[in-house]
mmCIF file of N, CA and C in Angstrom:
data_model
loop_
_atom_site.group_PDB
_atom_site.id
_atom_site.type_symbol
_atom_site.label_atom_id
_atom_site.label_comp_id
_atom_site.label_asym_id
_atom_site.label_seq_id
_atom_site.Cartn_x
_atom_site.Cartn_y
_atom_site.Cartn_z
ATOM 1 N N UNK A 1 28.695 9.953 -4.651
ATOM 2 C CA UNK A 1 28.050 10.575 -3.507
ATOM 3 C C UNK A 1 28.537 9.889 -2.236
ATOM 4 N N UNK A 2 29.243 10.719 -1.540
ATOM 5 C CA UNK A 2 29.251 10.521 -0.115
ATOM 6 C C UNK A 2 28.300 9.857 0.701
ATOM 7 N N UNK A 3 27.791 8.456 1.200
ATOM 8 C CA UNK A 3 26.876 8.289 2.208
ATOM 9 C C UNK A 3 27.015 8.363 3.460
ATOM 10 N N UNK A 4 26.288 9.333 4.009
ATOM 11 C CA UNK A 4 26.030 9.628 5.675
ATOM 12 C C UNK A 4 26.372 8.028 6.605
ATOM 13 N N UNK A 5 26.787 8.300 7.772
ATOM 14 C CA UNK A 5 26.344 6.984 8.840
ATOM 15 C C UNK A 5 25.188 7.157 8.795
ATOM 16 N N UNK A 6 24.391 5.454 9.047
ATOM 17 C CA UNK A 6 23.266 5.541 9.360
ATOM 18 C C UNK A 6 23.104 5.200 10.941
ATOM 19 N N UNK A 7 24.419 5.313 11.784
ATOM 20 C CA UNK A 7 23.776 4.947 13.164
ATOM 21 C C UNK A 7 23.510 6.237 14.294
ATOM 22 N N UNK A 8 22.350 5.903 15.126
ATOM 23 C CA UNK A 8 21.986 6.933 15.071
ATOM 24 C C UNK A 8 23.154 7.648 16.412
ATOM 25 N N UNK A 9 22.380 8.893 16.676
ATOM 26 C CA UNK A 9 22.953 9.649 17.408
ATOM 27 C C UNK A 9 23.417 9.450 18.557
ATOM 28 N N UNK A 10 24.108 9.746 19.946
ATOM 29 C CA UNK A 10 23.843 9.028 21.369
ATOM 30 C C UNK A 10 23.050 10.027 22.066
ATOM 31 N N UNK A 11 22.987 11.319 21.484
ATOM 32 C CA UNK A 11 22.068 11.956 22.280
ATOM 33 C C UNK A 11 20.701 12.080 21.674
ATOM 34 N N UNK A 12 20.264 12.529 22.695
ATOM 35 C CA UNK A 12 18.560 12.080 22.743
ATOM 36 C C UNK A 12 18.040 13.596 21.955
ATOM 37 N N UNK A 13 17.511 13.527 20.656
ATOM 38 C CA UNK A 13 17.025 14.926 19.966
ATOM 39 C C UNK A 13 15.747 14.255 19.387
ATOM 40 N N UNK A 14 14.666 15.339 19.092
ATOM 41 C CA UNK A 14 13.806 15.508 18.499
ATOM 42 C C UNK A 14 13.962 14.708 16.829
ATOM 43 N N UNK A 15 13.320 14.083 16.636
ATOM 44 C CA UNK A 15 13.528 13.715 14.965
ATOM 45 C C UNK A 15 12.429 14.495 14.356
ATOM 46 N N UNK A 16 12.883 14.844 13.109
ATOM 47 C CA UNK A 16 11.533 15.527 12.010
ATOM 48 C C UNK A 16 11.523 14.394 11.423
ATOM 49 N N UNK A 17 9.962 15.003 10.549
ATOM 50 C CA UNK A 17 9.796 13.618 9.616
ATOM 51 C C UNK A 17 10.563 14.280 8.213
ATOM 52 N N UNK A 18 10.886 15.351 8.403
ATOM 53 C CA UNK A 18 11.392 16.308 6.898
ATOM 54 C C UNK A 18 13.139 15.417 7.079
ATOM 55 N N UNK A 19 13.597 15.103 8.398
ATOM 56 C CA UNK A 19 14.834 13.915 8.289
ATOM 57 C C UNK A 19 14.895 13.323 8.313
ATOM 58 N N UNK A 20 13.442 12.727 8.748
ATOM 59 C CA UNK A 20 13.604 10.836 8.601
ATOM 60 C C UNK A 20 13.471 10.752 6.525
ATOM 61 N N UNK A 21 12.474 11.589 6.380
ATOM 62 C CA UNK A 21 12.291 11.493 4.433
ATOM 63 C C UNK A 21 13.397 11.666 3.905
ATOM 64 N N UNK A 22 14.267 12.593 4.175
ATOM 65 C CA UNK A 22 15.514 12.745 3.384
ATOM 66 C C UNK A 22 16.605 11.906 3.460
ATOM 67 N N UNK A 23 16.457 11.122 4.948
ATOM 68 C CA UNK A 23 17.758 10.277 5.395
ATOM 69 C C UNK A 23 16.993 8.960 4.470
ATOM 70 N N UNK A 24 15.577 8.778 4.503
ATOM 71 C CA UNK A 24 15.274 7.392 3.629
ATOM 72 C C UNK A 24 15.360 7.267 2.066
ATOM 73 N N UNK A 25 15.068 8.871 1.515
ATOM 74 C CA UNK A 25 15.427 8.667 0.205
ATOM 75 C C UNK A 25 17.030 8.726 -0.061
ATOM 76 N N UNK A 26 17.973 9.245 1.008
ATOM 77 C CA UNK A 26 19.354 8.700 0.524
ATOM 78 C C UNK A 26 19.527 7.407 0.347
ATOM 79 N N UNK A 27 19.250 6.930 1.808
ATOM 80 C CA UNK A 27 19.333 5.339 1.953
ATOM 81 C C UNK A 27 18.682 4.644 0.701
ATOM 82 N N UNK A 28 17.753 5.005 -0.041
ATOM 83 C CA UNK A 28 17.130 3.884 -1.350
ATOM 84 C C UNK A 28 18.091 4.245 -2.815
ATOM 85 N N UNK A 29 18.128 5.787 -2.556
ATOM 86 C CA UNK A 29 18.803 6.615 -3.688
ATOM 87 C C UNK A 29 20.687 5.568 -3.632
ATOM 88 N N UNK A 30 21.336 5.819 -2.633
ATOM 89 C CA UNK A 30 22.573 4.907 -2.947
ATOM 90 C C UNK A 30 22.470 3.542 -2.942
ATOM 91 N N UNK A 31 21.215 2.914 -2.663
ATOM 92 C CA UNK A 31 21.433 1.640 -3.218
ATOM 93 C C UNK A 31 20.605 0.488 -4.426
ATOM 94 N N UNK A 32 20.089 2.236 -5.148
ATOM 95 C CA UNK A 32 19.768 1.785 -6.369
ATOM 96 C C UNK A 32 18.159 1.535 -5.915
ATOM 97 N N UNK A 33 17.595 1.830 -5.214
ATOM 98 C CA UNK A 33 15.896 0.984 -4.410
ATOM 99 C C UNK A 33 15.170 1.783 -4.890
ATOM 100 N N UNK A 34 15.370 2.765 -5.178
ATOM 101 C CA UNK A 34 13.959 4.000 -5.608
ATOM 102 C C UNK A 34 13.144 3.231 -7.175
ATOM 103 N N UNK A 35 13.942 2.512 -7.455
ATOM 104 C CA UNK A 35 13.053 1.754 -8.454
ATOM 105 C C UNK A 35 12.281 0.860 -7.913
ATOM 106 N N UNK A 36 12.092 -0.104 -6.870
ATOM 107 C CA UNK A 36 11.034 -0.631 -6.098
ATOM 108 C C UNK A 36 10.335 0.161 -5.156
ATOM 109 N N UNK A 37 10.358 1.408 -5.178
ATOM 110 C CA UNK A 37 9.798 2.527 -4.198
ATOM 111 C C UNK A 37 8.577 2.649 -5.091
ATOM 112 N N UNK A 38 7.512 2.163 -5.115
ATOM 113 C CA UNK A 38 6.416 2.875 -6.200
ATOM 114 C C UNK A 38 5.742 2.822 -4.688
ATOM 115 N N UNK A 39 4.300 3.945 -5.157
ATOM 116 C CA UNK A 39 3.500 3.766 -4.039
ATOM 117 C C UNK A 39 2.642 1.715 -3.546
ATOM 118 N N UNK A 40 2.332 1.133 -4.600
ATOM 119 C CA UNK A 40 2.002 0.336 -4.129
ATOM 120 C C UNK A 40 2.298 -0.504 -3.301
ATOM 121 N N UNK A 41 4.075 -0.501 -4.151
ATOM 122 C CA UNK A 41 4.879 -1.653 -3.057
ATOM 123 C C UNK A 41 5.332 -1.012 -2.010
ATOM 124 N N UNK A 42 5.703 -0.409 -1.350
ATOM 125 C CA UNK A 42 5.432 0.441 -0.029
ATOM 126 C C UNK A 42 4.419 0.159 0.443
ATOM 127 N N UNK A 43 3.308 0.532 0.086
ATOM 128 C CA UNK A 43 2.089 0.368 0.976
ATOM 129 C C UNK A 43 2.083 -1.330 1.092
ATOM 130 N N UNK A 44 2.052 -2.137 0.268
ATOM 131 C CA UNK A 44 2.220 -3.564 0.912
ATOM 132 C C UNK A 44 3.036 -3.680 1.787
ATOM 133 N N UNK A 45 4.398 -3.532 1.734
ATOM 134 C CA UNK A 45 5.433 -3.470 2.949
ATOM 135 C C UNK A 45 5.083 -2.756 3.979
ATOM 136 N N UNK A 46 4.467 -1.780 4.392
ATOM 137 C CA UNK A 46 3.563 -1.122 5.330
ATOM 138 C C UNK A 46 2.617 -2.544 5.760
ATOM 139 N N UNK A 47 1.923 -2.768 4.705
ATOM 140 C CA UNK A 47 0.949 -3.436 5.542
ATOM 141 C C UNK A 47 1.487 -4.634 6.325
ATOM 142 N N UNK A 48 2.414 -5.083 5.740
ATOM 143 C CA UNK A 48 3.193 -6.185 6.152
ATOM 144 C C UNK A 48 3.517 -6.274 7.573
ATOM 145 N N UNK A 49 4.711 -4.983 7.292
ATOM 146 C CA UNK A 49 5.149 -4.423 9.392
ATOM 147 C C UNK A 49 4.182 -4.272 10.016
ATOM 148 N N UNK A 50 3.081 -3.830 9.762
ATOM 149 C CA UNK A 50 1.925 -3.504 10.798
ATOM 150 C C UNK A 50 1.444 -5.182 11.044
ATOM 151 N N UNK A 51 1.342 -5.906 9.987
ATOM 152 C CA UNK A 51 1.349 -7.337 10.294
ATOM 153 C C UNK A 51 2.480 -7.815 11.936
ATOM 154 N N UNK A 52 3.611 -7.357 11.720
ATOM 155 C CA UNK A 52 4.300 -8.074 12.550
ATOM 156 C C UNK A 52 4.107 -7.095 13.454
ATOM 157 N N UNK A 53 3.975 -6.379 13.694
ATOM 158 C CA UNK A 53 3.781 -5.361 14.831
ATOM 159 C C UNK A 53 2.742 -6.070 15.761
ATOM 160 N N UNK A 54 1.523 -6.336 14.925
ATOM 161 C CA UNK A 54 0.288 -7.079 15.329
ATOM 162 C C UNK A 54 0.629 -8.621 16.205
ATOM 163 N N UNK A 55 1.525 -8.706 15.486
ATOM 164 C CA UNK A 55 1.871 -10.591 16.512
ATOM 165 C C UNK A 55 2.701 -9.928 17.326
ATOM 166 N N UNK A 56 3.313 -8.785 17.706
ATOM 167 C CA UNK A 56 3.683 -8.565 19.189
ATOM 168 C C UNK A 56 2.640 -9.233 20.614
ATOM 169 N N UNK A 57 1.533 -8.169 19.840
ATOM 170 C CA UNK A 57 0.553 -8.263 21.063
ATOM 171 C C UNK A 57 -0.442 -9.200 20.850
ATOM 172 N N UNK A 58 -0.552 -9.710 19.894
ATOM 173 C CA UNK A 58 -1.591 -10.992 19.351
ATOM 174 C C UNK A 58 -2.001 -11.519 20.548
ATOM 175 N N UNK A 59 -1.315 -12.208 21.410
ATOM 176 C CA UNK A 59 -1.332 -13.174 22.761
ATOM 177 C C UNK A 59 -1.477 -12.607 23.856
ATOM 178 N N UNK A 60 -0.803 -11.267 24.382
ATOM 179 C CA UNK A 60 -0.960 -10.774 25.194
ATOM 180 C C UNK A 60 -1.567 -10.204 26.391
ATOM 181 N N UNK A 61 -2.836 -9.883 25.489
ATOM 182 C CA UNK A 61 -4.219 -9.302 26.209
ATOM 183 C C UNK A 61 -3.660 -8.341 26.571
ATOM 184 N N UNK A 62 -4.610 -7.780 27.694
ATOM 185 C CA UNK A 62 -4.519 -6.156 27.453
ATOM 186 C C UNK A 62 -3.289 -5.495 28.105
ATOM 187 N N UNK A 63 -2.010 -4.638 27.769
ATOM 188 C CA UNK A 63 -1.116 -4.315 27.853
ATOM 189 C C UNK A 63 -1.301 -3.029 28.853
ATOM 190 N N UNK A 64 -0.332 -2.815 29.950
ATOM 191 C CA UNK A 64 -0.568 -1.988 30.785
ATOM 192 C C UNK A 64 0.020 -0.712 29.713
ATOM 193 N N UNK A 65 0.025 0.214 30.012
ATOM 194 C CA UNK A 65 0.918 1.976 29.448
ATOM 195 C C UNK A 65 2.408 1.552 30.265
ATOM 196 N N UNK A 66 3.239 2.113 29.127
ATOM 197 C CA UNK A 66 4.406 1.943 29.687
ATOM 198 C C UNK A 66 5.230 0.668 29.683
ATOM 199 N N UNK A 67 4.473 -0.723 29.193
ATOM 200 C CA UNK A 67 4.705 -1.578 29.306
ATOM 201 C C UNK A 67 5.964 -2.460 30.426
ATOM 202 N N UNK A 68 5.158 -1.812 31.795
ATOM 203 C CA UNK A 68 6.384 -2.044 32.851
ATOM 204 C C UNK A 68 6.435 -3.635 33.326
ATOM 205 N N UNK A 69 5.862 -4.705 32.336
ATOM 206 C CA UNK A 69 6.242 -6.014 32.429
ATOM 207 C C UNK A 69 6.753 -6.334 31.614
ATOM 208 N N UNK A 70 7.005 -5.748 30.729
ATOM 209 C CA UNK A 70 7.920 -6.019 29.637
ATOM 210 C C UNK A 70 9.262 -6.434 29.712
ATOM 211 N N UNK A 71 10.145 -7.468 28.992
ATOM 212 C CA UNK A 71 11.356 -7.969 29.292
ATOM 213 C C UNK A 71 12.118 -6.402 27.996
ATOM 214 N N UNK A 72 13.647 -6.181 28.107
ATOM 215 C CA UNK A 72 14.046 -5.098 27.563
ATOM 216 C C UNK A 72 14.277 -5.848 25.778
ATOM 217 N N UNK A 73 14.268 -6.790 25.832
ATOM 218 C CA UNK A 73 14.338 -7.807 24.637
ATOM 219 C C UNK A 73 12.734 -7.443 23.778
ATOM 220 N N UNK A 74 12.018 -7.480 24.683
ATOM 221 C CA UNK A 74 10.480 -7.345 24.454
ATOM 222 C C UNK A 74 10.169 -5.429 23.359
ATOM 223 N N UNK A 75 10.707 -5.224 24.282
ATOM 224 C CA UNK A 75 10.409 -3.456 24.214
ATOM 225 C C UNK A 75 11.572 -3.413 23.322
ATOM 226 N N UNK A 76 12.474 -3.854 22.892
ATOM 227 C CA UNK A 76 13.514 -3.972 21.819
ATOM 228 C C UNK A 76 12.507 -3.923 20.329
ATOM 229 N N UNK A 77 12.303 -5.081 20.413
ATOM 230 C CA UNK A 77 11.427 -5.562 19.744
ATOM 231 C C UNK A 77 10.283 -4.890 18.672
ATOM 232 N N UNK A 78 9.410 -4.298 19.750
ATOM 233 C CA UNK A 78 8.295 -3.199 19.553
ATOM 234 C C UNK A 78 8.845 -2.016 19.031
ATOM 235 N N UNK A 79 10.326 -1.759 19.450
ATOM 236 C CA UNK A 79 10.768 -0.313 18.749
ATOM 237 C C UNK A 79 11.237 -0.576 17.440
ATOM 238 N N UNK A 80 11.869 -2.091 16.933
ATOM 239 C CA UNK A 80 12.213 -1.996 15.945
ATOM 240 C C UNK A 80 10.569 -2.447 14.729
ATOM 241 N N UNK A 81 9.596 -3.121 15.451
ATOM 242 C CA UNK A 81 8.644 -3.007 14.570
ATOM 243 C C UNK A 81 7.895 -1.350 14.619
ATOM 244 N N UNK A 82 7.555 -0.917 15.598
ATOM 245 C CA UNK A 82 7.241 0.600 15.065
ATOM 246 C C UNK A 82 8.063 1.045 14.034
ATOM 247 N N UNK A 83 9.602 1.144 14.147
ATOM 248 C CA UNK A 83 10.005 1.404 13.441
ATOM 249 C C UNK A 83 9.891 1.448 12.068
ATOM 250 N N UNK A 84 9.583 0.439 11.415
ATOM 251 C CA UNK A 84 9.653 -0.460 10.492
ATOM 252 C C UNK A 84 8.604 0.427 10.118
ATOM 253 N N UNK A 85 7.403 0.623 10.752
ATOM 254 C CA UNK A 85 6.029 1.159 10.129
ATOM 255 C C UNK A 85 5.863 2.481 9.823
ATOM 256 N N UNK A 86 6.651 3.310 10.711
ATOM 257 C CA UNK A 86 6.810 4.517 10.696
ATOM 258 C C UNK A 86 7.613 4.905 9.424
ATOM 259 N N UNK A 87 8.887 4.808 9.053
ATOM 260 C CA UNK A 87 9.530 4.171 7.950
ATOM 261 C C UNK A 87 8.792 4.453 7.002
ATOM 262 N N UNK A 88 8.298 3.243 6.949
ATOM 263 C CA UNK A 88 7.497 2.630 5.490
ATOM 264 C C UNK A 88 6.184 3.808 5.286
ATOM 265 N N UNK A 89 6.045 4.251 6.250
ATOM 266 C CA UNK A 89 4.898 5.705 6.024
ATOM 267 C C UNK A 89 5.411 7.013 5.575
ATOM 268 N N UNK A 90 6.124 7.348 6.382
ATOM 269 C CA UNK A 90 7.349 8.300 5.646
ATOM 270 C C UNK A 90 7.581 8.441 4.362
ATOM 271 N N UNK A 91 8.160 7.006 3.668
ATOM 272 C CA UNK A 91 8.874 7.046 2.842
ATOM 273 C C UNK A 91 7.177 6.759 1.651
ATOM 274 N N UNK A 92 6.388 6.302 1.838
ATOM 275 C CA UNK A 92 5.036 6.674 1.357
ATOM 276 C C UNK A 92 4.998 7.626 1.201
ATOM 277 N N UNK A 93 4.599 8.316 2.085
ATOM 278 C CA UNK A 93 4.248 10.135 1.927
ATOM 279 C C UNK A 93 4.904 10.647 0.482
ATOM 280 N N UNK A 94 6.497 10.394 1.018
ATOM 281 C CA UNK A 94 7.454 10.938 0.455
ATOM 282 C C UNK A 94 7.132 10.824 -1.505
ATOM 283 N N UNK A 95 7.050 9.466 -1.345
ATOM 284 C CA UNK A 95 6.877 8.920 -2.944
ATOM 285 C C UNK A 95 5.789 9.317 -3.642
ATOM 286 N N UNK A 96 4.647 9.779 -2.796
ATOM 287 C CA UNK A 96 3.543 10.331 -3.103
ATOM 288 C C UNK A 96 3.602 11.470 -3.157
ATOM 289 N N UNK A 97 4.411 12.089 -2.839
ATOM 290 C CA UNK A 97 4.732 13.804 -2.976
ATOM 291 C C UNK A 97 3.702 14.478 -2.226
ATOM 292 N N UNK A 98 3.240 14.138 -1.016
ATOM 293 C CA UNK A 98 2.950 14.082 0.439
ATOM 294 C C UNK A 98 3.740 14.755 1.669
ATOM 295 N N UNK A 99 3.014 16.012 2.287
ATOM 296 C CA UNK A 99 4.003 16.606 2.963
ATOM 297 C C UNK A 99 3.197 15.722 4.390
ATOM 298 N N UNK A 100 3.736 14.892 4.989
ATOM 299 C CA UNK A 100 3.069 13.970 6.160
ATOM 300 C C UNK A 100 2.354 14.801 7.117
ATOM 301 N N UNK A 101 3.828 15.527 7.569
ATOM 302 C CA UNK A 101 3.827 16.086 8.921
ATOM 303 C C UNK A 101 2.440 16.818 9.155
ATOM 304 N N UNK A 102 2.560 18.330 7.868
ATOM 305 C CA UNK A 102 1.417 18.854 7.368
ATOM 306 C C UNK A 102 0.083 18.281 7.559
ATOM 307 N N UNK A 103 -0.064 17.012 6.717
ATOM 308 C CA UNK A 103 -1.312 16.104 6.399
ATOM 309 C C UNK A 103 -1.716 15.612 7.778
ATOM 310 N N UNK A 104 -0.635 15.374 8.924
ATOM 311 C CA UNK A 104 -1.011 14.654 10.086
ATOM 312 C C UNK A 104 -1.819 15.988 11.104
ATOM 313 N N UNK A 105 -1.264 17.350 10.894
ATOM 314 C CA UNK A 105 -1.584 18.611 11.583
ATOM 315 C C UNK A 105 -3.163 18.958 11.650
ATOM 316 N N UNK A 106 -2.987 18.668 9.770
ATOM 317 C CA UNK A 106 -4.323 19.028 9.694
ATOM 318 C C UNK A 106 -5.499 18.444 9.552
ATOM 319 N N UNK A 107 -5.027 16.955 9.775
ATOM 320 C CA UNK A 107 -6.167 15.380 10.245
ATOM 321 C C UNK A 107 -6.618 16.036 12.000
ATOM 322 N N UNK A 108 -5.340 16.540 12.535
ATOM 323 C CA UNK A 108 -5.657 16.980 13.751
ATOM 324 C C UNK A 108 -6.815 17.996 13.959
ATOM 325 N N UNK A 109 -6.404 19.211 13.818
ATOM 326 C CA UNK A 109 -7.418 20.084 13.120
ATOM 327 C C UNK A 109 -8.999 19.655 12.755
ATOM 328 N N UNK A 110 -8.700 18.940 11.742
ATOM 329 C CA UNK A 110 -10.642 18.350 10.877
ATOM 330 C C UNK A 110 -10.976 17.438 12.305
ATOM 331 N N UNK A 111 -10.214 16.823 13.126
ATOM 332 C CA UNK A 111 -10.824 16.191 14.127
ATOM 333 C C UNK A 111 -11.531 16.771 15.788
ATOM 334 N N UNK A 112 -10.751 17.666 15.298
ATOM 335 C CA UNK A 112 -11.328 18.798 16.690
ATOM 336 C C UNK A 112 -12.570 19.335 16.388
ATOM 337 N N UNK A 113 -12.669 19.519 14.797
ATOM 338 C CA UNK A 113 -13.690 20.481 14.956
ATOM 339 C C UNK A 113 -14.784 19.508 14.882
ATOM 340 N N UNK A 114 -14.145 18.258 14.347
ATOM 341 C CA UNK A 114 -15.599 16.752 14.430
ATOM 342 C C UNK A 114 -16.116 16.530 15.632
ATOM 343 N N UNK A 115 -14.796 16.616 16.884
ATOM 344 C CA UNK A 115 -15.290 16.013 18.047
ATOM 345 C C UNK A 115 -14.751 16.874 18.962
ATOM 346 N N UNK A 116 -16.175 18.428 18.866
ATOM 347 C CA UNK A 116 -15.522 19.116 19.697
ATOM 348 C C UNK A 116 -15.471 18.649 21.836
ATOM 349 N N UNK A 117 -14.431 19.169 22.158
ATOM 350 C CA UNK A 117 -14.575 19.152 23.610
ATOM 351 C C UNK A 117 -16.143 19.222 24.485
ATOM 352 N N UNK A 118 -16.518 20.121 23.621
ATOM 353 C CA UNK A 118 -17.683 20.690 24.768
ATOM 354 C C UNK A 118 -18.735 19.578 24.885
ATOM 355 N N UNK A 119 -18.927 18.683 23.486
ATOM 356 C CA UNK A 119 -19.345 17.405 23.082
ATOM 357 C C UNK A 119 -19.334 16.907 24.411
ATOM 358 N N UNK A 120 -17.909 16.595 24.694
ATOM 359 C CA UNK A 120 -17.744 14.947 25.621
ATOM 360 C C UNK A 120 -17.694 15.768 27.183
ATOM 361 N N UNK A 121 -17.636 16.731 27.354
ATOM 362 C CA UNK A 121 -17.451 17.105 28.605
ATOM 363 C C UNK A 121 -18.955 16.874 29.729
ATOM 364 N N UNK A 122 -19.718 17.684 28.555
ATOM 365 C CA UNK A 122 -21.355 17.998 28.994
ATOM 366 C C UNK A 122 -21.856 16.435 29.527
ATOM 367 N N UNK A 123 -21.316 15.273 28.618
ATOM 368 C CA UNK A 123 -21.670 14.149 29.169
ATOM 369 C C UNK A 123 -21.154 13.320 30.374
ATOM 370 N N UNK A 124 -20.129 13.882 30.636
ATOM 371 C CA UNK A 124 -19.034 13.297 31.787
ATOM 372 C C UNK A 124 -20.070 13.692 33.311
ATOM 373 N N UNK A 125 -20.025 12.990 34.242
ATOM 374 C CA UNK A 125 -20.828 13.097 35.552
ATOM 375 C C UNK A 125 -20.617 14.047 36.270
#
């Protein structure tokens, strides 16, 4: 089997999660990994990155939006731990035979109708 580059694109496109799943099960599939792919060990490695994600901001206190004090080393950083988590969720889903995207639509959905608008508006001044 032919393996794809894995670097990414230079132009700026939309990613699916239906290509991040397929580009991660190549990536495990050619190097033999789908045998340490069970759901558990994933989800530990998940929990792990979200670990290091967490000592980003551990010290920080409260972070403006946008993080416009950020050094580009900093915000480097944060993209490759999101990364890492996003990833490791994906490729969860995936192993679980989990359509994400779907599952994330319709978390959206069950939450609207939990916390409808008209709720929080009526209370606003």
């Amino acid at each position: 089997m032919e393996s794809r580059s894995y670097e990414p694109e230079k132009t700026a496109k939309d990613v699916s999660l239906h290509e991040l799943r397929d580009r991660l099960a190549e990536f495990a599939q050619v190097r033999g990994w789908e045998q340490y792919h069970s759901p558990r060990n994933l989800l530990l490695a998940l929990v792990g990155e979200v670990g290091e994600l967490s000592e980003i901001f551990q010290w920080k206190g409260e972070v403006e939006r946008g993080l416009p004090n950020w050094s580009a080393a900093e915000r480097e950083h944060l993209e490759e731990e999101l990364s890492d988590v996003l990833l490791y969720l994906v490729r969860l889903a995936d192993v679980c035979g989990l359509d994400l995207g779907h599952a994330a639509l319709s978390k959206i959905v069950k939450n609207a109708n939990k916390y409808p608008v008209a709720a929080f508006t009526r209370a606003l001044p």
